[in-house]
mmCIF file of C-alpha atoms in Angstrom:
data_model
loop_
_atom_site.group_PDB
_atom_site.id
_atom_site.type_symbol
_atom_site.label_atom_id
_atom_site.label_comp_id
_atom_site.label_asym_id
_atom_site.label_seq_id
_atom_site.Cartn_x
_atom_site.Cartn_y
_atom_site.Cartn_z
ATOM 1 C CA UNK A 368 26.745 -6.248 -10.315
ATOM 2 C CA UNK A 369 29.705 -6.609 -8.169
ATOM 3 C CA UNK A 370 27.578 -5.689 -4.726
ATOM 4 C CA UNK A 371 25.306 -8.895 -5.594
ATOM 5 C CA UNK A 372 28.463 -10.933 -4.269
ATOM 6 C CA UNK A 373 28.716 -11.190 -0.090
ATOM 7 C CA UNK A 374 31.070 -13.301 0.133
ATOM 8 C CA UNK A 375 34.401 -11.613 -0.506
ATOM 9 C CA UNK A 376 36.594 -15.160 -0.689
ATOM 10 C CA UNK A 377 35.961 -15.560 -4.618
ATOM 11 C CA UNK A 378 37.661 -12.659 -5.167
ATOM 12 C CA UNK A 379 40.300 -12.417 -3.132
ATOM 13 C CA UNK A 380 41.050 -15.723 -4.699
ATOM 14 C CA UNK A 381 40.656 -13.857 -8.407
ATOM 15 C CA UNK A 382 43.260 -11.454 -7.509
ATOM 16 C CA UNK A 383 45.309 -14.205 -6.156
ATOM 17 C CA UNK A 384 45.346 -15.978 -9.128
ATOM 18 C CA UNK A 385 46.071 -12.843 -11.151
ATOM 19 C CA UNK A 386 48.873 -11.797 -9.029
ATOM 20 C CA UNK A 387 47.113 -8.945 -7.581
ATOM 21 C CA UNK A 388 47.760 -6.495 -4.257
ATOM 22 C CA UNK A 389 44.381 -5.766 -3.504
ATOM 23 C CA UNK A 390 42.402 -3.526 -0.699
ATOM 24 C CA UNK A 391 40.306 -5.466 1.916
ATOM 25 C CA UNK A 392 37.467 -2.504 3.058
ATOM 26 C CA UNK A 393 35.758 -4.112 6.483
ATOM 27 C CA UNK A 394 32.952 -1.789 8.081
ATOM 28 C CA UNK A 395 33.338 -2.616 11.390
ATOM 29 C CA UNK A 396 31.026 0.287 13.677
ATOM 30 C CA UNK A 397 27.529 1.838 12.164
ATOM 31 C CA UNK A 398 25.877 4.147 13.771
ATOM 32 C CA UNK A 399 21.853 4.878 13.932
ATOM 33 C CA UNK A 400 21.223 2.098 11.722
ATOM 34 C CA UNK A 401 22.447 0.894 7.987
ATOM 35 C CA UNK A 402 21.727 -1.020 5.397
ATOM 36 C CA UNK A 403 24.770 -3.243 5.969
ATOM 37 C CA UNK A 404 26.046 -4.833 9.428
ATOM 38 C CA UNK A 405 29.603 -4.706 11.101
ATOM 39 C CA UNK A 406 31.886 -7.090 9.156
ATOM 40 C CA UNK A 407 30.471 -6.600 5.801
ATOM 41 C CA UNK A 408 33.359 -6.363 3.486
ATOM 42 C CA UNK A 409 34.638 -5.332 -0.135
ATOM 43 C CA UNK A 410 37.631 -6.301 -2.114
ATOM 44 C CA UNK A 411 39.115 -3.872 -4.875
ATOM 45 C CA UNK A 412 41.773 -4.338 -6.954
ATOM 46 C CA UNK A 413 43.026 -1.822 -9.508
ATOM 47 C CA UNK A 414 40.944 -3.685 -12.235
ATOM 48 C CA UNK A 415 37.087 -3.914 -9.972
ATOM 49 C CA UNK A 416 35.745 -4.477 -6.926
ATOM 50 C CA UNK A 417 33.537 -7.284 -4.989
ATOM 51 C CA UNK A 418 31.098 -6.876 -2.029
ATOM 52 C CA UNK A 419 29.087 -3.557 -1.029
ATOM 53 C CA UNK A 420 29.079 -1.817 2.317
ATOM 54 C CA UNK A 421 25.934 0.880 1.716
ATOM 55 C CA UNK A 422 22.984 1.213 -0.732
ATOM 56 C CA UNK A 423 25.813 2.685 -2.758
ATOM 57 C CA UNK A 424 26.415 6.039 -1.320
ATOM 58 C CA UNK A 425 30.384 5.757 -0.952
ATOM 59 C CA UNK A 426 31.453 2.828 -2.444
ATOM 60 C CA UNK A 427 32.795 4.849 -5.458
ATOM 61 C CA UNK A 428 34.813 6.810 -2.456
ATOM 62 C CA UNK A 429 36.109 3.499 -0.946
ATOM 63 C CA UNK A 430 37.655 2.512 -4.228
ATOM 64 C CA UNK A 431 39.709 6.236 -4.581
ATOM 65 C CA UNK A 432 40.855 5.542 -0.904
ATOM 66 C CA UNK A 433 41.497 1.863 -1.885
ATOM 67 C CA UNK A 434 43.940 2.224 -4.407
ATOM 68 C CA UNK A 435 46.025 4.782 -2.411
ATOM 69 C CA UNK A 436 46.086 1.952 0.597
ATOM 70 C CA UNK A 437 47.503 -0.204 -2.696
ATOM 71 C CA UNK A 438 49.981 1.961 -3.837
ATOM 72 C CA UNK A 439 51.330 3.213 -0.612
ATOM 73 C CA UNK A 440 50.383 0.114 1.625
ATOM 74 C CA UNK A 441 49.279 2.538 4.508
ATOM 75 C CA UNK A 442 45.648 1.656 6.030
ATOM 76 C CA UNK A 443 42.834 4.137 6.568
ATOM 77 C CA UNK A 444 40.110 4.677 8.488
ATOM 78 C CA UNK A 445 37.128 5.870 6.612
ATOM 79 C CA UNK A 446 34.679 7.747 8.319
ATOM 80 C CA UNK A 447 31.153 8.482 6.492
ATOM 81 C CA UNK A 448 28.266 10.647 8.042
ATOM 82 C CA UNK A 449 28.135 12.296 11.262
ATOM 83 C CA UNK A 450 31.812 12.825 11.959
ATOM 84 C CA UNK A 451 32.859 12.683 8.584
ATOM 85 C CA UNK A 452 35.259 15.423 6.861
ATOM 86 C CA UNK A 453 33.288 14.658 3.891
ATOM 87 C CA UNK A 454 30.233 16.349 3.966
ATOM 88 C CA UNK A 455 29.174 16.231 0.277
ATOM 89 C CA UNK A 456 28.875 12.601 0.631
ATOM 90 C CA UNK A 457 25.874 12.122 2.126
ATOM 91 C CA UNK A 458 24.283 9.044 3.945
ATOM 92 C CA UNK A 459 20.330 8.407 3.291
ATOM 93 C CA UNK A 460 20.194 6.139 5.618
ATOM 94 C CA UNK A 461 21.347 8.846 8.339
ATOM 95 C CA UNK A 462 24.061 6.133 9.766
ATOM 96 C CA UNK A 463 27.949 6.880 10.562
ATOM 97 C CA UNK A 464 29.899 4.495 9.147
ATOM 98 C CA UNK A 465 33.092 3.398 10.021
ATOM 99 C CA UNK A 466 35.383 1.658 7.769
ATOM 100 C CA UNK A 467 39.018 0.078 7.910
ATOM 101 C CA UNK A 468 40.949 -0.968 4.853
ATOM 102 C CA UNK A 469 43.797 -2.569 4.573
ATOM 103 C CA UNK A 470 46.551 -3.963 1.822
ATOM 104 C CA UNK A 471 46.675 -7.399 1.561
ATOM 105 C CA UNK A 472 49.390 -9.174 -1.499
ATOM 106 C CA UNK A 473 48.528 -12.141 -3.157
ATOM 107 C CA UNK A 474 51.546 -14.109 -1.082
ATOM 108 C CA UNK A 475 50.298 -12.816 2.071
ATOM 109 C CA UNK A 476 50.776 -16.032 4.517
ATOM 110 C CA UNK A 477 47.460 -14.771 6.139
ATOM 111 C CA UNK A 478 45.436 -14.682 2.742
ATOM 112 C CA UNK A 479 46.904 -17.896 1.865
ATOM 113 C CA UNK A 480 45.902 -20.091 5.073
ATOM 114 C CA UNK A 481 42.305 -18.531 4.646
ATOM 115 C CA UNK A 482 41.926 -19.686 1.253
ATOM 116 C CA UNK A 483 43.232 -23.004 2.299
ATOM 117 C CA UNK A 484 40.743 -22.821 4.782
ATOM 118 C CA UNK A 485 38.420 -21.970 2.792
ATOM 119 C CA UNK A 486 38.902 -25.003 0.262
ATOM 120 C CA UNK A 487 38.635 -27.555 3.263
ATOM 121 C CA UNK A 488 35.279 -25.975 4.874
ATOM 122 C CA UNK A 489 36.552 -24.550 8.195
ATOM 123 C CA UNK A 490 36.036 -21.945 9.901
ATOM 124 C CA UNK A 491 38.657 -19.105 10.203
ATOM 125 C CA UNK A 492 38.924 -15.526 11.663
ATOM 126 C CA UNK A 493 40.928 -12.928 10.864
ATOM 127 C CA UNK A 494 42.450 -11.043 13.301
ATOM 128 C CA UNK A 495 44.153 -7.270 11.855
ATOM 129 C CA UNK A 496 44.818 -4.040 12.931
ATOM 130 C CA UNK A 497 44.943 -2.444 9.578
ATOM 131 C CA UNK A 498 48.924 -2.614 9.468
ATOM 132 C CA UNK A 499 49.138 -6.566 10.527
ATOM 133 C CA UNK A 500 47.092 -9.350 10.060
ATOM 134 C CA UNK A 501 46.980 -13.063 11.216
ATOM 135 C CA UNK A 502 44.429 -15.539 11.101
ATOM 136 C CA UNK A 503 42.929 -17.635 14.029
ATOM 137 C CA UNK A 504 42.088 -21.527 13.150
ATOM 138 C CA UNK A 505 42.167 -22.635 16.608
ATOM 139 C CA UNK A 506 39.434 -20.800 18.449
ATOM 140 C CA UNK A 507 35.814 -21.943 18.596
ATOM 141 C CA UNK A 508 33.581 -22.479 15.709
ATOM 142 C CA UNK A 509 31.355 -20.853 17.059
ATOM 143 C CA UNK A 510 32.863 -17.873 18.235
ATOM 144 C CA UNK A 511 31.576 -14.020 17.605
ATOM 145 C CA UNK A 512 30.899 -13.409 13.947
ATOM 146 C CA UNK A 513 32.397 -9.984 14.290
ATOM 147 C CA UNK A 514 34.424 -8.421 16.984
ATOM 148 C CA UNK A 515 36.128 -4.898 17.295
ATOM 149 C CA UNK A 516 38.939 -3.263 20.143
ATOM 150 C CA UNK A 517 39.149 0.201 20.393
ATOM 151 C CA UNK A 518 42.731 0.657 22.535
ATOM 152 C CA UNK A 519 44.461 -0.870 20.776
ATOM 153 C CA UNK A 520 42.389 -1.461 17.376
ATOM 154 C CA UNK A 521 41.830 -4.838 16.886
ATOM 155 C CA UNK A 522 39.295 -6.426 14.055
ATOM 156 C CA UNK A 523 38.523 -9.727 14.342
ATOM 157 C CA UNK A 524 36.375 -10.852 11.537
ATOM 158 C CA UNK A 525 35.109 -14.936 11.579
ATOM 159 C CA UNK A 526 34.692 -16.424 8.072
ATOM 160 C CA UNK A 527 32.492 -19.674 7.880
ATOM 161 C CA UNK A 528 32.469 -22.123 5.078
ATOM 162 C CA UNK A 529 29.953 -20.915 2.053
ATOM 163 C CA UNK A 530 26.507 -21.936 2.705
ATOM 164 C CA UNK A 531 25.920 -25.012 0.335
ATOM 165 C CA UNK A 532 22.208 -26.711 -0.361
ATOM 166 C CA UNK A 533 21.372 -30.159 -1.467
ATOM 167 C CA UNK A 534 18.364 -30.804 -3.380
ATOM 168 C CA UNK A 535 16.948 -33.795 -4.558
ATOM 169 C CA UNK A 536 13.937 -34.484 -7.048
ATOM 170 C CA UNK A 537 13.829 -33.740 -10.625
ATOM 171 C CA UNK A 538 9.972 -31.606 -10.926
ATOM 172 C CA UNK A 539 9.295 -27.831 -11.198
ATOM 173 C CA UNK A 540 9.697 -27.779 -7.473
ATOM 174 C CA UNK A 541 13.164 -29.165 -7.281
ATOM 175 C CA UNK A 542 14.249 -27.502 -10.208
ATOM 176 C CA UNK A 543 13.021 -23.817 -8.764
ATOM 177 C CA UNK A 544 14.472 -24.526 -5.396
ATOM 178 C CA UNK A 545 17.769 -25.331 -6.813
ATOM 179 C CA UNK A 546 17.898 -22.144 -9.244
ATOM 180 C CA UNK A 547 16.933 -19.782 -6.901
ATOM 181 C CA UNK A 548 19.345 -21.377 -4.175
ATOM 182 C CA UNK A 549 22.425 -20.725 -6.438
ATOM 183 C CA UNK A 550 21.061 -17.069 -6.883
ATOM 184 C CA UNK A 551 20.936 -16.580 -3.063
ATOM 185 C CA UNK A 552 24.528 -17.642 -3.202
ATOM 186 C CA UNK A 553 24.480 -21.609 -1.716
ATOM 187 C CA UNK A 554 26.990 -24.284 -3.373
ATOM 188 C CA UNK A 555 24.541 -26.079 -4.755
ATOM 189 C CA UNK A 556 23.601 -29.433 -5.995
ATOM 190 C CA UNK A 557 20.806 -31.532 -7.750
ATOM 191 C CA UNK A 558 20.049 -34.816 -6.762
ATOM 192 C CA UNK A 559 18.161 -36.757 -8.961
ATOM 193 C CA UNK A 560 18.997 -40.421 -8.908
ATOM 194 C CA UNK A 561 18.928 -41.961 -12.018
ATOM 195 C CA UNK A 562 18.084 -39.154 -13.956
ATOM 196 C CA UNK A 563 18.715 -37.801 -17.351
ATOM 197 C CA UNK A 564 22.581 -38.395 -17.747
ATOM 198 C CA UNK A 565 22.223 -34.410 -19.163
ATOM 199 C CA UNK A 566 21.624 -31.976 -16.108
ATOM 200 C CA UNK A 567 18.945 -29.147 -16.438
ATOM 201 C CA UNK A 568 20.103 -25.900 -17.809
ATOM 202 C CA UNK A 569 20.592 -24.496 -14.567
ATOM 203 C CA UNK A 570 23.044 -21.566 -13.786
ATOM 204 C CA UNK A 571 25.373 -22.764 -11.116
ATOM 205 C CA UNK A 572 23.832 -25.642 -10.166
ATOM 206 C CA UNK A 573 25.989 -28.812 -9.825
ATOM 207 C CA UNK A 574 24.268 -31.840 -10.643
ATOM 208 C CA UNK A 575 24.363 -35.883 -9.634
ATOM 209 C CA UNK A 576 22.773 -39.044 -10.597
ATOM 210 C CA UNK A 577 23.543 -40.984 -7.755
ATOM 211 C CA UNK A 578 21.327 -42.519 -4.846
ATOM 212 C CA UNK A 579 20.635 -40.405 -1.669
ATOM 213 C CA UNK A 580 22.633 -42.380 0.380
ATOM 214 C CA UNK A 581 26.047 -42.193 -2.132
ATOM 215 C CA UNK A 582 25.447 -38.459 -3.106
ATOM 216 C CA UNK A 583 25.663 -37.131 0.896
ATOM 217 C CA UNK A 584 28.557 -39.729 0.961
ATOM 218 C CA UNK A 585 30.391 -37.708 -1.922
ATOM 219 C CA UNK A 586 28.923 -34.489 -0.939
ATOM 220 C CA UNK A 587 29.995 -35.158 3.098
ATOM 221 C CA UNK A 588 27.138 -32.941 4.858
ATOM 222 C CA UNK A 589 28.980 -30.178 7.524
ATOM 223 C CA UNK A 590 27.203 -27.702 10.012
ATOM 224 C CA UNK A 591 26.687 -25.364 6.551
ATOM 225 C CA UNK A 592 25.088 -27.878 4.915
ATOM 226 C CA UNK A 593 20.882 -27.536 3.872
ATOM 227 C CA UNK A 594 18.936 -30.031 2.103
ATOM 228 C CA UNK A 595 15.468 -30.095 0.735
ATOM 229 C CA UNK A 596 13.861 -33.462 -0.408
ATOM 230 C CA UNK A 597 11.484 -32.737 -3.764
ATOM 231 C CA UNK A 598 11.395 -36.061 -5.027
ATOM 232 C CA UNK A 599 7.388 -36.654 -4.902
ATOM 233 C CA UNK A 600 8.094 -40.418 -4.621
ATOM 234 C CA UNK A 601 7.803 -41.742 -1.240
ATOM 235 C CA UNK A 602 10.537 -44.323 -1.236
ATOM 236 C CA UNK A 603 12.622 -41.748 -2.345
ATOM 237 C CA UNK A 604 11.949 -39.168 -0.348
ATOM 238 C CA UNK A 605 12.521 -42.014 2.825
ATOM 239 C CA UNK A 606 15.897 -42.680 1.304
ATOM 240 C CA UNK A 607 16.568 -38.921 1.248
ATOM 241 C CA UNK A 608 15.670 -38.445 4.432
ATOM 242 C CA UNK A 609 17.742 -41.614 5.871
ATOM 243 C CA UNK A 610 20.659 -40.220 4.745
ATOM 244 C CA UNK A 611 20.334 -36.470 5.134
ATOM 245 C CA UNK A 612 19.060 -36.412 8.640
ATOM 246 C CA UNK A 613 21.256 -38.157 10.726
ATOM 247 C CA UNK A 614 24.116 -36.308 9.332
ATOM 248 C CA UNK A 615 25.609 -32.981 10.741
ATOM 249 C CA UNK A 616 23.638 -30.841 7.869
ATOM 250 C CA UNK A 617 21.882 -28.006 9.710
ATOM 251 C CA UNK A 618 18.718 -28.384 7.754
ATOM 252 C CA UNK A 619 16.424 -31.021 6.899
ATOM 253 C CA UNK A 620 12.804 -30.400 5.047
ATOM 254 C CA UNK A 621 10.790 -32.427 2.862
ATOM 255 C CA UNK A 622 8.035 -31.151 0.580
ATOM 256 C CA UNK A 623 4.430 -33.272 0.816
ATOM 257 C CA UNK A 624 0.979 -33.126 2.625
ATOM 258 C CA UNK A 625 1.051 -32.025 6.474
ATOM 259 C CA UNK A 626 -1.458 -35.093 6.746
ATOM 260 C CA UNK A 627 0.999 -37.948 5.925
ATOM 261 C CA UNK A 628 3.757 -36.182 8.354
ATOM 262 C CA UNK A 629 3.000 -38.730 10.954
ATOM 263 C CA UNK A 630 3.080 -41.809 8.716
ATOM 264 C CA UNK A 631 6.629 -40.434 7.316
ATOM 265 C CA UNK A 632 7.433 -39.937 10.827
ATOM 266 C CA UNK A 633 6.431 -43.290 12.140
ATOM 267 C CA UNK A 634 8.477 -45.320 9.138
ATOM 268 C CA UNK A 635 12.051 -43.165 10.413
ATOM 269 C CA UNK A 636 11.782 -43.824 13.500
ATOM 270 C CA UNK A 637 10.835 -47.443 12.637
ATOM 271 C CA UNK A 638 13.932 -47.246 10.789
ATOM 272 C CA UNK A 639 16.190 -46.558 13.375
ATOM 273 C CA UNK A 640 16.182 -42.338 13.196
ATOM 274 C CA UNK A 641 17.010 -41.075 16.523
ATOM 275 C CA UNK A 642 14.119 -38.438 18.302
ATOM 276 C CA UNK A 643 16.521 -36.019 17.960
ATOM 277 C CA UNK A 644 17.208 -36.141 14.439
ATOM 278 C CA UNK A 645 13.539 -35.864 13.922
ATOM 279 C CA UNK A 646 13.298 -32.909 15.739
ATOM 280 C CA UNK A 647 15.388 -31.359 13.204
ATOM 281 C CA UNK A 648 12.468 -32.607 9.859
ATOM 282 C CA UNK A 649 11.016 -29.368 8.720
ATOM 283 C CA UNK A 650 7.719 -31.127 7.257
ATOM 284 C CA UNK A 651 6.033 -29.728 5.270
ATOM 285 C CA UNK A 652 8.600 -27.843 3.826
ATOM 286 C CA UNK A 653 9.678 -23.907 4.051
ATOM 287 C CA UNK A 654 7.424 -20.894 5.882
ATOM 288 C CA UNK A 655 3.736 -20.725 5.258
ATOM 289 C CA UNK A 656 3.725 -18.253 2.603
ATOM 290 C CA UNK A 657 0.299 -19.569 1.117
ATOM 291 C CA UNK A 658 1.514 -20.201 -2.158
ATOM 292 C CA UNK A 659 2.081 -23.621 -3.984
ATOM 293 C CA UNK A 660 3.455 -22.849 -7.672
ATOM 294 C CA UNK A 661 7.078 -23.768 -7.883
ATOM 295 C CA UNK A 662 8.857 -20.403 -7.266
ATOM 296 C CA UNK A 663 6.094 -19.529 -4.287
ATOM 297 C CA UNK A 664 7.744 -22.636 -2.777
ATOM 298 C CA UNK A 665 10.839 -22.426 -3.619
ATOM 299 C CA UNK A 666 11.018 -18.982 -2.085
ATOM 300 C CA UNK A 667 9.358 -20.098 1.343
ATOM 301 C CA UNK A 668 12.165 -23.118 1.321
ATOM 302 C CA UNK A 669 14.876 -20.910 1.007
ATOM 303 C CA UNK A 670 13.980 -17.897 3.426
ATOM 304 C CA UNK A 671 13.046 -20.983 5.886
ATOM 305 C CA UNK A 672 16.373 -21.716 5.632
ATOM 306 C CA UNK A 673 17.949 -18.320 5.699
ATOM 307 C CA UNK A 674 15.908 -17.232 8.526
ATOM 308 C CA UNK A 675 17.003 -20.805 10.487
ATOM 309 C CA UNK A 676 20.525 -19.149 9.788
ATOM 310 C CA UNK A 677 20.013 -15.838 10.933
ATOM 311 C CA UNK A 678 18.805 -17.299 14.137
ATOM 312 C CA UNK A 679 21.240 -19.756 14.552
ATOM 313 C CA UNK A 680 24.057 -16.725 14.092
ATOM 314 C CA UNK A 681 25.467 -15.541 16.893
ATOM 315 C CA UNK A 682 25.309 -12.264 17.642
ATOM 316 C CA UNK A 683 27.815 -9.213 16.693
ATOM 317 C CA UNK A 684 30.178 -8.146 19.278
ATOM 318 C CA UNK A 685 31.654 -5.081 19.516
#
């Protein structure tokens, strides 16, 4: 289960709390394609490991090279397919792989200003050349996801705060959208004002009875922020949608028929909602996937967001 988990922050934060050295494993070059891009990461400690960085074809090597980079605190530079001096371990996928990993301790001044980063949503890189590390808060937010020097080796790896997704409503819909949003790995929340005071049985799923307008206030939308309005009630919906889209969230959809979009439209803008900000309405909600039971929606809502994100991303430098 431990390659289900991308983001590699939860963990270093585990082995932080446990005391932990642990082994930070960044691919950072593929060659002729891969099932995993530059920057993709693990974390291994001598009790487990977090995050993938193949369709499992070395990660049981990573973790033997790991804990030596533990014990003796030297990095390595991993090598897998053409090039390799492991031939036995063989690559489907055809790619070369190339793989730094470094020790990090759990007092590491580096480790600890990422994690506080981390905590107050902003964006961080780190910057390492498998013997030193630092990390960068004052450069762009938007600067290259992934970056690599060859003379002299230089990783610079940009961390962004975790995904989170806002839903309101309290039907099948809203309730499949919100499970299946924590399972793709978004902080996520339930919206449903004035609803049972007992939230839904929902694995990872936060949950609020407040109005639209005081749940974005205590949730404070950022540039990682997604919401989807579910509430099948109109006046809700409109008070969703008052709140959520002039704020910075980077996603905005509403679920309900394509023929009523320019009546919905017509009462935001008579409500003061700027042009731009209505740009940003996906209405109807998520990609055109034909289906309409809850899950068949819920899936086209979230890859409508992740592929919005994808997009959005920009692009891997090397």
């Amino acid at each position: 289960m431990f390659g289900l988990a991308d983001d590699v922050r939860p963990a270093m934060r585990a082995a932080v709390l446990a005391g932990k050295t642990f082994a930070l494993a960044t691919l950072y070059a593929v060659g002729d394609g891969g099932p995993r891009p530059p920057g993709s990461q693990m974390v291994v400690t001598p009790g487990g490991a977090s995050g993938f960085l193949s369709g499992g074809c070395i990660e049981a090597d990573i973790a033997l090279h790991a804990a030596s980079v533990i014990d003796d605190g030297q990095p390595r530079h991993l090598v897998y397919g053409q090039g390799s001096p492991w031939p036995d371990i063989q690559l489907l996928c055809g790619a070369r792989l190339d793989i730094l990993v470094e020790r990090v301790s759990p007092d590491d001044s580096a480790l600890t200003q990422l994690l506080m980063q981390d905590e107050a949503r902003r964006p961080a890189v780190w910057v390492t050349d498998g013997r030193t590390h630092h990390l960068d808060i004052q450069g762009p937010v938007r600067a290259a996801t992934f970056q690599t020097r060859a003379t002299p080796f230089e990783l610079r790896r940009r961390y962004d705060p975790a995904p989170r997704l806002i839903v309101f409503g309290s039907d099948p819909i809203a309730l499949a959208t919100a499970s299946l949003g924590a399972q793709a790995g978004f902080e996520t929340t339930l919206v449903t004002p004035k609803g049972p005071s007992s939230p839904p049985p929902l694995t990872g799923v936060a949950y609020s009875r407040a109005s639209p307008e005081q749940a974005l206030r205590d949730i404070v939308p950022d540039a990682w922020t997604t919401v989807a309005v579910a509430t099948h009630d109109w006046e809700l919906d409109h008070e969703a949608l008052l709140a959520a889209l002039p704020s910075a969230a980077c996603y905005v959809g509403v679920v309900g028929a394509r023929r009523r979009i320019p009546e919905r439209l017509a009462r935001l803008r008579a409500a003061g909602v700027s042009p731009a900000a209505l740009e940003r309405l996906h209405a109807p909600i998520g990609l055109d996937l034909g289906g309409k039971a809850p899950w068949e929606i819920a899936v086209s809502v979230i890859a409508e967001i992740m592929a919005g994100r994808m997009k959005s991303s920009p692009e891997i430098a090397g």
